[in-house]
Amino acid sequence: MFASRETPDDVIEVLDIVPLQGSGGIIGPSVDAAISLAVDEINGGTGILGREVRVTTIDGGRAPAEVAREVSALLATGMVHAITGWHISAVRRAVARAADGRVPYLFATIHEGLPDEMPGVLMIGEDPQGHILAAMAWLRREYDVRRWALIGNDYIWPRATAAAVHTALANPASLVLEHFVPLGTADFAEFLADPRLDRADGVIMLLVGSDAARFNCQFAHTGRAARQVRVSPAVDETVLLAAGAEANENLFVSSSFFPDSERVHRYRRLHGPFAPQLTYFGNTGYEAMHTLRAVAETVGGFDVPRIHTALTEGAVLETPSGKCRFRGNQAVQSAQIARAEGVDFRILGRIS
């Protein structure tokens, strides 16, 4: 363990961007607590490059430009070594422009898979091919789900993911209804009353946090949950709990980050019985912090061009979940699909 912080040179400073308000705010406590578990484990060893890790939390639930301004001001001090974050893609794109490749930026959740990221951005979560498209293919095989309705928040990740769904569907008529709503939407009556919804076998949910929980409650209240499946890559255990067990019937979720029992045990030992649940969203933040450690140890620092070269040349990173490789700036993951059972998940198998 590290006994003191004598000079700034003894410390690795990491900015962690998580939503503390807005639709994603219900996710923030789990992500923040999971990050602290990773930092505790790293600092309980040799730190990163022999130096203690210290994390400053930035509220990623604000407007993207506001988050980017704060990050830019902190980077201007020259004391920040890296950025991690679980937040929406609109914030990521603003922060990436502000960071401009000065430090590595590990984005710890699902994304839309567009190729126009700034240097230094490393995607820890899955793109549409690795989450929603794989889940849709599995549901067609296992449940004969052929016709879909789609409901999403109106910003880049749901819009671009919906475009990927359009491209993947062999028959465009398979998507019978598509509807986007602002972040913070409380009433989904327009979508739920649309007669085209009756033609769908399943609903693709591209909603964030509390929006997803409210939608699930209203969807179940219509009686549709028993006869129409729902699938999302953006529902974690916090969202299940917020909606209540009755709202989660026939709800499927795809992810590479469902936490195992041993990690949950370490988390509870650190934080105690009243901590936020370690959800799969929180677990992505944990993975991002350990991936940052592995990247820095592999290349001997945080230089973005050196990191890019090492990953392009096939560097294998050692993380608590095993070996990790990248394809470009995308971590190669193996997603699973789970079914909601009350306010928890039962993992059914691998889908990618």
XYZ file of N, CA and C in Angstrom, residues 58-273:
648
model
N -16.145 13.445 -12.395
C -16.747 14.546 -13.141
C -18.201 14.168 -13.440
N -19.121 15.092 -13.238
C -20.537 14.817 -13.493
C -20.801 14.805 -14.998
N -21.023 13.601 -15.540
C -21.296 13.450 -16.959
C -22.761 13.522 -17.313
N -23.617 13.896 -16.355
C -25.039 14.017 -16.637
C -25.439 15.401 -17.109
N -24.473 16.305 -17.233
C -24.758 17.667 -17.694
C -24.705 17.729 -19.217
N -24.936 18.907 -19.767
C -24.844 19.106 -21.216
C -23.433 18.765 -21.685
N -23.294 18.131 -22.861
C -21.966 17.724 -23.335
C -20.941 18.849 -23.344
N -21.322 20.029 -23.809
C -20.369 21.139 -23.871
C -19.879 21.535 -22.484
N -20.759 21.466 -21.490
C -20.379 21.829 -20.119
C -19.374 20.836 -19.554
N -19.622 19.537 -19.787
C -18.680 18.509 -19.338
C -17.334 18.704 -20.021
N -17.358 18.940 -21.325
C -16.118 19.102 -22.082
C -15.311 20.299 -21.588
N -15.983 21.395 -21.245
C -15.262 22.570 -20.737
C -14.528 22.260 -19.438
N -15.193 21.528 -18.539
C -14.532 21.194 -17.282
C -13.337 20.275 -17.519
N -13.513 19.273 -18.382
C -12.408 18.362 -18.696
C -11.247 19.137 -19.317
N -11.552 20.037 -20.237
C -10.504 20.813 -20.888
C -9.721 21.645 -19.877
N -10.421 22.252 -18.935
C -9.752 23.059 -17.910
C -8.838 22.202 -17.049
N -9.275 21.008 -16.699
C -8.449 20.132 -15.874
C -7.245 19.604 -16.663
N -7.443 19.291 -17.928
C -6.320 18.843 -18.755
C -5.277 19.949 -18.913
N -5.725 21.194 -18.925
C -4.800 22.321 -19.097
C -3.805 22.426 -17.943
N -4.102 21.817 -16.792
C -3.161 21.851 -15.672
C -1.940 20.979 -15.930
N -2.053 20.044 -16.880
C -0.960 19.126 -17.165
C -0.798 18.024 -16.144
N -1.736 17.902 -15.231
C -1.618 16.922 -14.148
C -2.499 15.695 -14.344
N -3.287 15.662 -15.418
C -4.195 14.536 -15.668
C -3.523 13.554 -16.612
N -3.535 12.268 -16.236
C -2.886 11.235 -17.042
C -3.845 10.478 -17.945
N -5.121 10.391 -17.562
C -6.064 9.575 -18.329
C -7.490 9.935 -17.948
N -8.420 9.507 -18.794
C -9.855 9.700 -18.569
C -10.539 8.355 -18.725
N -11.461 8.057 -17.824
C -12.382 6.941 -18.021
C -13.793 7.498 -17.939
N -14.777 6.725 -18.389
C -16.121 7.257 -18.295
C -17.210 6.294 -18.698
N -18.330 6.353 -17.949
C -19.588 5.724 -18.320
C -20.587 6.858 -18.458
N -21.029 7.139 -19.678
C -21.927 8.259 -19.937
C -22.408 8.138 -21.367
N -23.265 9.039 -21.805
C -23.825 8.911 -23.140
C -22.796 9.316 -24.194
N -23.036 8.864 -25.434
C -22.090 9.097 -26.519
C -21.964 10.568 -26.889
N -23.032 11.340 -26.714
C -22.942 12.766 -27.022
C -21.895 13.441 -26.130
N -21.824 13.034 -24.871
C -20.790 13.545 -23.969
C -19.423 13.049 -24.413
N -19.330 11.779 -24.780
C -18.043 11.231 -25.220
C -17.460 12.020 -26.389
N -18.283 12.308 -27.381
C -17.777 13.007 -28.555
C -17.293 14.417 -28.207
N -18.002 15.109 -27.308
C -17.569 16.442 -26.892
C -16.269 16.373 -26.094
N -16.178 15.409 -25.185
C -14.970 15.268 -24.373
C -13.788 14.836 -25.247
N -14.025 13.954 -26.195
C -12.933 13.507 -27.077
C -12.347 14.674 -27.853
N -13.206 15.574 -28.322
C -12.705 16.753 -29.036
C -11.903 17.647 -28.085
N -12.389 17.795 -26.855
C -11.674 18.623 -25.889
C -10.327 18.007 -25.509
N -10.291 16.700 -25.348
C -9.046 16.020 -24.970
C -8.041 16.020 -26.120
N -8.542 15.868 -27.347
C -7.718 15.971 -28.554
C -6.493 15.054 -28.514
N -6.664 13.860 -27.974
C -5.585 12.883 -27.987
C -4.461 13.158 -27.012
N -4.643 14.078 -26.071
C -3.565 14.388 -25.124
C -3.358 13.284 -24.103
N -4.443 12.588 -23.751
C -4.362 11.481 -22.791
C -5.275 10.358 -23.284
N -5.031 9.120 -22.876
C -5.967 8.049 -23.227
C -7.308 8.258 -22.546
N -8.364 7.897 -23.265
C -9.743 8.108 -22.817
C -10.478 6.794 -23.027
N -10.760 6.072 -21.939
C -11.375 4.749 -22.013
C -12.868 4.887 -21.772
N -13.639 4.646 -22.822
C -15.093 4.780 -22.769
C -15.697 3.435 -22.380
N -16.371 3.408 -21.228
C -16.695 2.146 -20.570
C -18.134 1.706 -20.741
N -18.707 1.897 -21.910
C -20.051 1.359 -22.117
C -20.293 1.146 -23.604
N -21.474 0.633 -23.928
C -21.844 0.382 -25.316
C -21.777 1.667 -26.134
N -21.621 1.502 -27.424
C -21.507 2.671 -28.286
C -22.051 2.318 -29.660
N -22.060 3.317 -30.545
C -22.720 3.180 -31.835
C -21.802 2.677 -32.941
N -20.485 2.556 -32.669
C -19.578 1.956 -33.636
C -19.202 2.835 -34.809
N -19.351 4.146 -34.691
C -18.961 5.024 -35.791
C -17.439 5.208 -35.799
N -16.833 5.352 -36.986
C -15.366 5.322 -37.090
C -14.673 6.666 -36.951
N -15.341 7.716 -36.474
C -14.765 9.053 -36.515
C -14.285 9.552 -35.160
N -13.796 8.655 -34.306
C -13.345 9.078 -32.985
C -12.002 9.811 -33.067
N -11.768 10.681 -32.103
C -10.492 11.374 -31.962
C -9.428 10.397 -31.474
N -8.142 10.718 -31.658
C -7.080 9.840 -31.141
C -7.188 9.682 -29.636
N -6.822 8.512 -29.165
C -6.772 8.250 -27.736
C -8.012 7.645 -27.143
N -9.130 7.624 -27.904
C -10.368 7.048 -27.382
C -10.333 5.532 -27.557
N -10.458 4.812 -26.462
C -10.502 3.353 -26.481
C -11.878 2.898 -26.020
N -12.532 2.093 -26.855
C -13.888 1.627 -26.580
C -13.835 0.301 -25.827
N -14.247 0.318 -24.574
C -14.253 -0.900 -23.764
C -15.544 -1.688 -23.981
N -16.653 -0.990 -24.177
C -17.938 -1.654 -24.421
C -18.105 -2.084 -25.865
N -19.271 -2.671 -26.168
C -19.510 -3.264 -27.476
C -20.170 -2.272 -28.432
N -19.973 -2.524 -29.732
C -20.684 -1.793 -30.777
C -21.979 -2.543 -31.110
N -22.828 -2.023 -32.007
C -24.106 -2.700 -32.280
C -23.958 -4.153 -32.724
N -22.913 -4.449 -33.504
C -22.713 -5.832 -33.937
C -22.512 -6.759 -32.746
N -21.870 -6.228 -31.697
C -21.561 -7.053 -30.536
C -22.641 -7.056 -29.480
N -23.665 -6.201 -29.606
C -24.717 -6.242 -28.576
C -26.104 -6.412 -29.200
N -26.729 -5.370 -29.731
C -28.139 -5.492 -30.098
C -28.352 -6.390 -31.305
N -27.463 -6.332 -32.297
C -27.668 -7.168 -33.485
C -27.489 -8.645 -33.138
N -26.492 -8.947 -32.317
C -26.302 -10.335 -31.886
C -27.493 -10.821 -31.064
N -28.033 -9.953 -30.215
C -29.190 -10.336 -29.395
C -30.427 -10.557 -30.255
N -30.632 -9.711 -31.253
C -31.775 -9.894 -32.151
C -31.683 -11.214 -32.913
N -30.479 -11.541 -33.379
C -30.301 -12.810 -34.092
C -30.589 -13.992 -33.170
N -30.150 -13.897 -31.909
C -30.402 -14.974 -30.944
C -31.897 -15.109 -30.671
N -32.597 -14.011 -30.513
C -34.029 -14.058 -30.229
C -34.815 -14.594 -31.426
N -34.339 -14.338 -32.620
C -35.010 -14.938 -33.776
C -34.838 -16.449 -33.760
N -33.618 -16.924 -33.460
C -33.366 -18.368 -33.435
C -34.143 -19.053 -32.311
N -34.126 -18.446 -31.126
C -34.661 -19.119 -29.940
C -36.153 -18.871 -29.729
N -36.672 -17.712 -30.164
C -38.061 -17.336 -29.881
C -38.837 -16.950 -31.130
N -38.211 -17.103 -32.290
C -38.859 -16.785 -33.563
C -39.374 -15.352 -33.603
N -38.594 -14.423 -33.054
C -38.949 -13.000 -33.093
C -38.501 -12.450 -34.448
N -39.474 -12.037 -35.278
C -39.173 -11.612 -36.643
C -39.536 -10.155 -36.920
N -40.523 -9.633 -36.231
C -40.964 -8.262 -36.485
C -40.697 -7.413 -35.243
N -40.125 -6.241 -35.474
C -39.637 -5.426 -34.373
C -40.257 -4.036 -34.377
N -40.442 -3.480 -33.177
C -40.650 -2.052 -32.977
C -39.430 -1.521 -32.229
N -39.105 -0.254 -32.432
C -37.900 0.323 -31.814
C -38.273 1.632 -31.134
N -37.834 1.767 -29.879
C -38.036 3.000 -29.121
C -36.673 3.419 -28.576
N -36.289 4.690 -28.817
C -34.982 5.151 -28.366
C -34.997 6.601 -27.970
N -34.012 6.979 -27.167
C -33.797 8.394 -26.895
C -33.236 9.071 -28.143
N -33.461 10.366 -28.236
C -33.125 11.085 -29.460
C -31.744 11.746 -29.347
N -30.713 10.934 -29.508
C -29.347 11.454 -29.618
C -28.528 10.432 -30.397
N -27.235 10.612 -30.493
C -26.439 9.893 -31.489
C -26.441 8.375 -31.290
N -26.304 7.870 -30.038
C -26.206 6.417 -29.885
C -27.476 5.701 -30.349
N -28.671 6.080 -29.883
C -29.853 5.368 -30.387
C -30.073 5.555 -31.889
N -29.820 6.754 -32.399
C -30.038 7.008 -33.824
C -29.095 6.167 -34.682
N -27.816 6.171 -34.325
C -26.850 5.408 -35.118
C -27.042 3.906 -34.943
N -27.426 3.474 -33.748
C -27.701 2.051 -33.530
C -28.929 1.619 -34.325
N -29.953 2.473 -34.376
C -31.126 2.164 -35.197
C -30.750 2.035 -36.660
N -29.835 2.878 -37.138
C -29.375 2.770 -38.522
C -28.688 1.426 -38.754
N -27.920 0.950 -37.769
C -27.284 -0.368 -37.887
C -28.323 -1.481 -37.921
N -29.395 -1.317 -37.147
C -30.497 -2.299 -37.183
C -31.115 -2.333 -38.572
N -31.391 -1.165 -39.150
C -31.945 -1.100 -40.506
C -31.053 -1.856 -41.489
N -29.751 -1.624 -41.405
C -28.811 -2.257 -42.335
C -28.789 -3.769 -42.165
N -28.915 -4.229 -40.920
C -28.801 -5.665 -40.644
C -30.047 -6.450 -41.015
N -31.213 -5.802 -41.029
C -32.450 -6.529 -41.311
C -32.539 -6.868 -42.798
N -32.705 -8.138 -43.087
C -32.812 -8.568 -44.485
C -34.064 -8.001 -45.133
N -35.134 -7.890 -44.353
C -36.399 -7.361 -44.853
C -36.709 -6.063 -44.109
N -36.614 -4.906 -44.775
C -36.883 -3.629 -44.092
C -38.255 -3.572 -43.429
N -39.208 -4.323 -43.954
C -40.552 -4.327 -43.369
C -40.584 -5.008 -42.008
N -39.475 -5.644 -41.622
C -39.409 -6.288 -40.305
C -39.421 -5.278 -39.169
N -39.070 -4.016 -39.459
C -39.138 -2.965 -38.451
C -40.436 -2.197 -38.674
N -41.432 -2.517 -37.873
C -42.779 -2.017 -38.141
C -43.033 -0.647 -37.525
N -42.201 -0.242 -36.564
C -42.414 1.026 -35.871
C -41.083 1.500 -35.308
N -40.790 2.788 -35.474
C -39.560 3.393 -34.954
C -39.910 4.753 -34.370
N -39.472 5.000 -33.130
C -39.903 6.213 -32.432
C -38.778 6.677 -31.512
N -38.477 7.989 -31.530
C -37.429 8.556 -30.688
C -38.022 9.647 -29.799
N -37.527 9.697 -28.569
C -38.042 10.645 -27.580
C -36.868 11.349 -26.910
N -37.090 12.554 -26.394
C -35.994 13.262 -25.715
C -35.553 12.534 -24.444
N -34.283 12.741 -24.062
C -33.830 12.275 -22.755
C -34.684 12.919 -21.670
N -35.070 12.125 -20.694
C -35.925 12.626 -19.622
C -37.408 12.449 -19.873
N -37.771 11.737 -20.945
C -39.199 11.527 -21.251
C -39.867 10.723 -20.131
N -41.039 11.174 -19.724
C -41.777 10.511 -18.654
C -42.999 9.754 -19.156
N -43.496 10.082 -20.351
C -44.754 9.517 -20.847
C -44.518 8.909 -22.229
N -44.722 7.603 -22.346
C -44.505 6.884 -23.599
C -45.820 6.470 -24.256
N -46.899 7.181 -23.932
C -48.227 6.804 -24.397
C -48.325 6.815 -25.924
N -47.672 7.764 -26.568
C -47.774 7.848 -28.031
C -47.248 6.576 -28.688
N -46.107 6.102 -28.241
C -45.548 4.860 -28.783
C -46.433 3.670 -28.430
N -46.837 3.579 -27.189
C -47.585 2.411 -26.729
C -48.980 2.331 -27.341
N -49.539 3.457 -27.771
C -50.867 3.456 -28.387
C -50.820 3.332 -29.906
N -49.636 3.327 -30.481
C -49.527 3.238 -31.942
C -49.996 1.860 -32.406
N -50.953 1.778 -33.306
C -51.466 0.464 -33.733
C -50.411 -0.404 -34.406
N -49.363 0.205 -34.933
C -48.310 -0.595 -35.562
C -47.577 -1.468 -34.545
N -47.602 -1.073 -33.278
C -46.937 -1.860 -32.245
C -47.546 -3.249 -32.126
N -48.809 -3.395 -32.438
C -49.466 -4.702 -32.354
C -48.879 -5.714 -33.341
N -48.234 -5.239 -34.387
C -47.675 -6.134 -35.395
C -46.296 -6.649 -35.017
N -45.709 -6.117 -33.942
C -44.349 -6.483 -33.557
C -44.341 -7.703 -32.638
N -43.328 -8.546 -32.846
C -43.077 -9.660 -31.917
C -42.235 -9.198 -30.731
N -41.446 -8.155 -30.962
C -40.555 -7.685 -29.908
C -40.254 -6.213 -30.052
N -39.722 -5.629 -28.963
C -39.393 -4.205 -28.910
C -37.911 -4.061 -28.618
N -37.221 -3.291 -29.452
C -35.827 -2.920 -29.226
C -35.829 -1.638 -28.405
N -35.230 -1.675 -27.232
C -35.182 -0.520 -26.335
C -33.801 0.106 -26.377
N -33.736 1.344 -26.844
C -32.484 2.102 -26.854
C -32.674 3.353 -25.989
N -33.098 3.093 -24.765
C -33.402 4.139 -23.787
C -32.381 4.094 -22.654
N -32.172 5.233 -22.012
C -31.130 5.370 -20.993
C -31.738 5.453 -19.599
N -31.191 4.669 -18.668
C -31.431 4.842 -17.243
C -32.882 4.919 -16.825
N -33.250 6.038 -16.200
C -34.599 6.194 -15.670
C -35.646 6.221 -16.775
N -35.279 6.648 -17.986
C -36.222 6.585 -19.111
C -36.602 5.139 -19.389
N -35.601 4.250 -19.374
C -35.866 2.827 -19.607
C -36.753 2.249 -18.516
N -36.507 2.632 -17.267
C -37.327 2.125 -16.161
C -38.774 2.582 -16.302
N -38.988 3.859 -16.637
C -40.359 4.359 -16.812
C -41.052 3.662 -17.983
N -40.310 3.465 -19.075
C -40.909 2.777 -20.214
C -41.326 1.364 -19.830
N -40.473 0.643 -19.117
C -40.799 -0.733 -18.745
C -42.055 -0.795 -17.889
N -42.207 0.141 -16.972
C -43.421 0.171 -16.151
C -44.665 0.383 -17.013
N -44.602 1.350 -17.916
C -45.758 1.666 -18.752
C -46.044 0.556 -19.754
N -44.998 -0.057 -20.293
C -45.167 -1.176 -21.220
C -45.876 -2.341 -20.526
N -45.412 -2.695 -19.335
C -46.024 -3.805 -18.597
C -47.471 -3.490 -18.234
N -47.745 -2.236 -17.942
C -49.106 -1.843 -17.565
C -50.099 -2.061 -18.706
N -49.630 -2.036 -19.948
C -50.520 -2.287 -21.089
C -50.868 -3.761 -21.250
N -50.177 -4.638 -20.543
C -50.395 -6.072 -20.689
C -49.581 -6.707 -21.801
N -48.717 -5.954 -22.456
C -47.959 -6.484 -23.588
C -46.796 -7.373 -23.169
N -46.319 -7.235 -21.933
C -45.104 -7.935 -21.529
C -45.222 -9.448 -21.658
N -46.409 -9.970 -21.524
C -46.587 -11.420 -21.602
C -46.488 -11.946 -23.027
N -46.709 -11.080 -24.022
C -46.746 -11.571 -25.398
C -45.720 -10.931 -26.329
N -45.032 -9.886 -25.894
C -44.000 -9.251 -26.702
C -42.707 -9.159 -25.896
N -41.617 -9.651 -26.470
C -40.342 -9.566 -25.770
C -39.789 -8.149 -25.901
N -38.934 -7.795 -24.992
C -38.143 -6.573 -25.092
C -36.679 -6.954 -25.016
N -35.834 -6.212 -25.735
C -34.399 -6.475 -25.689
C -33.667 -5.142 -25.676
N -32.602 -5.079 -24.878
C -31.828 -3.848 -24.758
C -30.403 -4.185 -24.362
N -29.420 -3.402 -24.846
C -28.064 -3.482 -24.302
C -27.835 -2.460 -23.200
N -28.866 -1.707 -22.840
C -28.706 -0.549 -21.949
C -29.627 -0.613 -20.751
N -29.880 -1.805 -20.249
C -30.650 -1.987 -19.020
C -29.784 -2.787 -18.062
N -29.499 -2.234 -16.906
C -28.751 -2.982 -15.903
C -29.640 -3.259 -14.699
N -29.046 -3.829 -13.662
C -29.824 -4.223 -12.499
C -30.455 -3.025 -11.797
N -29.822 -1.858 -11.878
C -30.417 -0.657 -11.304
C -31.733 -0.315 -11.984
N -31.763 -0.434 -13.311
C -32.983 -0.146 -14.070
C -34.065 -1.172 -13.730
N -33.685 -2.436 -13.588
C -34.657 -3.457 -13.185
C -35.272 -3.103 -11.838
N -34.438 -2.707 -10.900
C -34.924 -2.383 -9.558
C -35.821 -1.154 -9.584
N -35.437 -0.157 -10.377
C -36.238 1.073 -10.442
C -37.615 0.817 -11.025
N -37.702 -0.108 -11.987
C -38.991 -0.416 -12.614
C -39.841 -1.328 -11.745
N -39.196 -2.220 -10.985
C -39.925 -3.195 -10.184
C -40.057 -4.513 -10.913
N -40.106 -5.595 -10.165
C -40.092 -6.934 -10.750
C -41.227 -7.158 -11.742
N -42.396 -6.604 -11.472
C -43.564 -6.849 -12.327
C -43.378 -6.267 -13.724
N -42.461 -5.300 -13.872
C -42.269 -4.626 -15.162
C -41.258 -5.325 -16.054
N -40.622 -6.401 -15.569
C -39.460 -6.951 -16.270
C -39.709 -8.300 -16.941
N -40.956 -8.676 -17.090
C -41.268 -9.948 -17.741
C -40.843 -9.915 -19.211
N -40.233 -11.013 -19.663
C -39.821 -11.153 -21.067
C -38.878 -10.033 -21.516
N -38.007 -9.615 -20.608
C -37.013 -8.585 -20.917
C -35.637 -9.242 -21.007
N -34.959 -9.042 -22.142
C -33.649 -9.639 -22.397
C -32.607 -8.529 -22.531
N -31.401 -8.794 -22.044
C -30.317 -7.816 -22.062
C -29.041 -8.495 -22.546
N -28.300 -7.804 -23.401
C -27.029 -8.327 -23.911
C -25.875 -7.505 -23.359
N -24.798 -8.184 -22.947
C -23.623 -7.492 -22.422
C -22.454 -8.463 -22.305
N -21.242 -7.898 -22.298
C -20.035 -8.671 -22.008
C -19.592 -8.497 -20.562
N -20.379 -7.823 -19.743
C -19.864 -7.359 -18.452
C -20.712 -7.745 -17.248
N -21.481 -8.815 -17.338
C -22.194 -9.260 -16.142
C -21.168 -9.679 -15.089
N -21.202 -9.111 -13.875
C -20.149 -9.408 -12.890
C -20.281 -10.816 -12.320
N -19.129 -11.450 -12.045
C -19.154 -12.788 -11.455
C -19.256 -12.678 -9.933
N -19.534 -13.812 -9.305
C -19.821 -13.810 -7.871
C -18.606 -13.419 -7.040
N -17.415 -13.772 -7.489
C -16.215 -13.432 -6.733
C -15.988 -11.927 -6.724
N -16.237 -11.267 -7.850
C -16.085 -9.812 -7.899
C -17.144 -9.148 -7.027
N -18.346 -9.660 -7.057
C -19.402 -9.115 -6.194
C -19.008 -9.255 -4.726
N -18.402 -10.386 -4.378
C -17.972 -10.597 -2.993
C -16.919 -9.576 -2.592
N -15.927 -9.318 -3.444
C -14.891 -8.327 -3.123
C -15.507 -6.933 -2.999
N -16.449 -6.639 -3.856
C -17.136 -5.345 -3.835
C -17.868 -5.150 -2.502
N -18.595 -6.166 -2.075
C -19.356 -6.058 -0.823
C -18.431 -5.986 0.379
N -17.318 -6.703 0.313
C -16.351 -6.651 1.415
C -15.773 -5.251 1.557
N -15.550 -4.567 0.434
C -15.005 -3.213 0.474
C -16.041 -2.191 0.920
N -17.250 -2.271 0.350
C -18.234 -1.199 0.526
C -19.303 -1.494 1.578
N -19.429 -2.749 1.985
C -20.427 -3.064 2.980
C -21.793 -3.386 2.383
N -22.742 -3.796 3.236
C -24.024 -4.312 2.745
C -24.972 -3.251 2.203
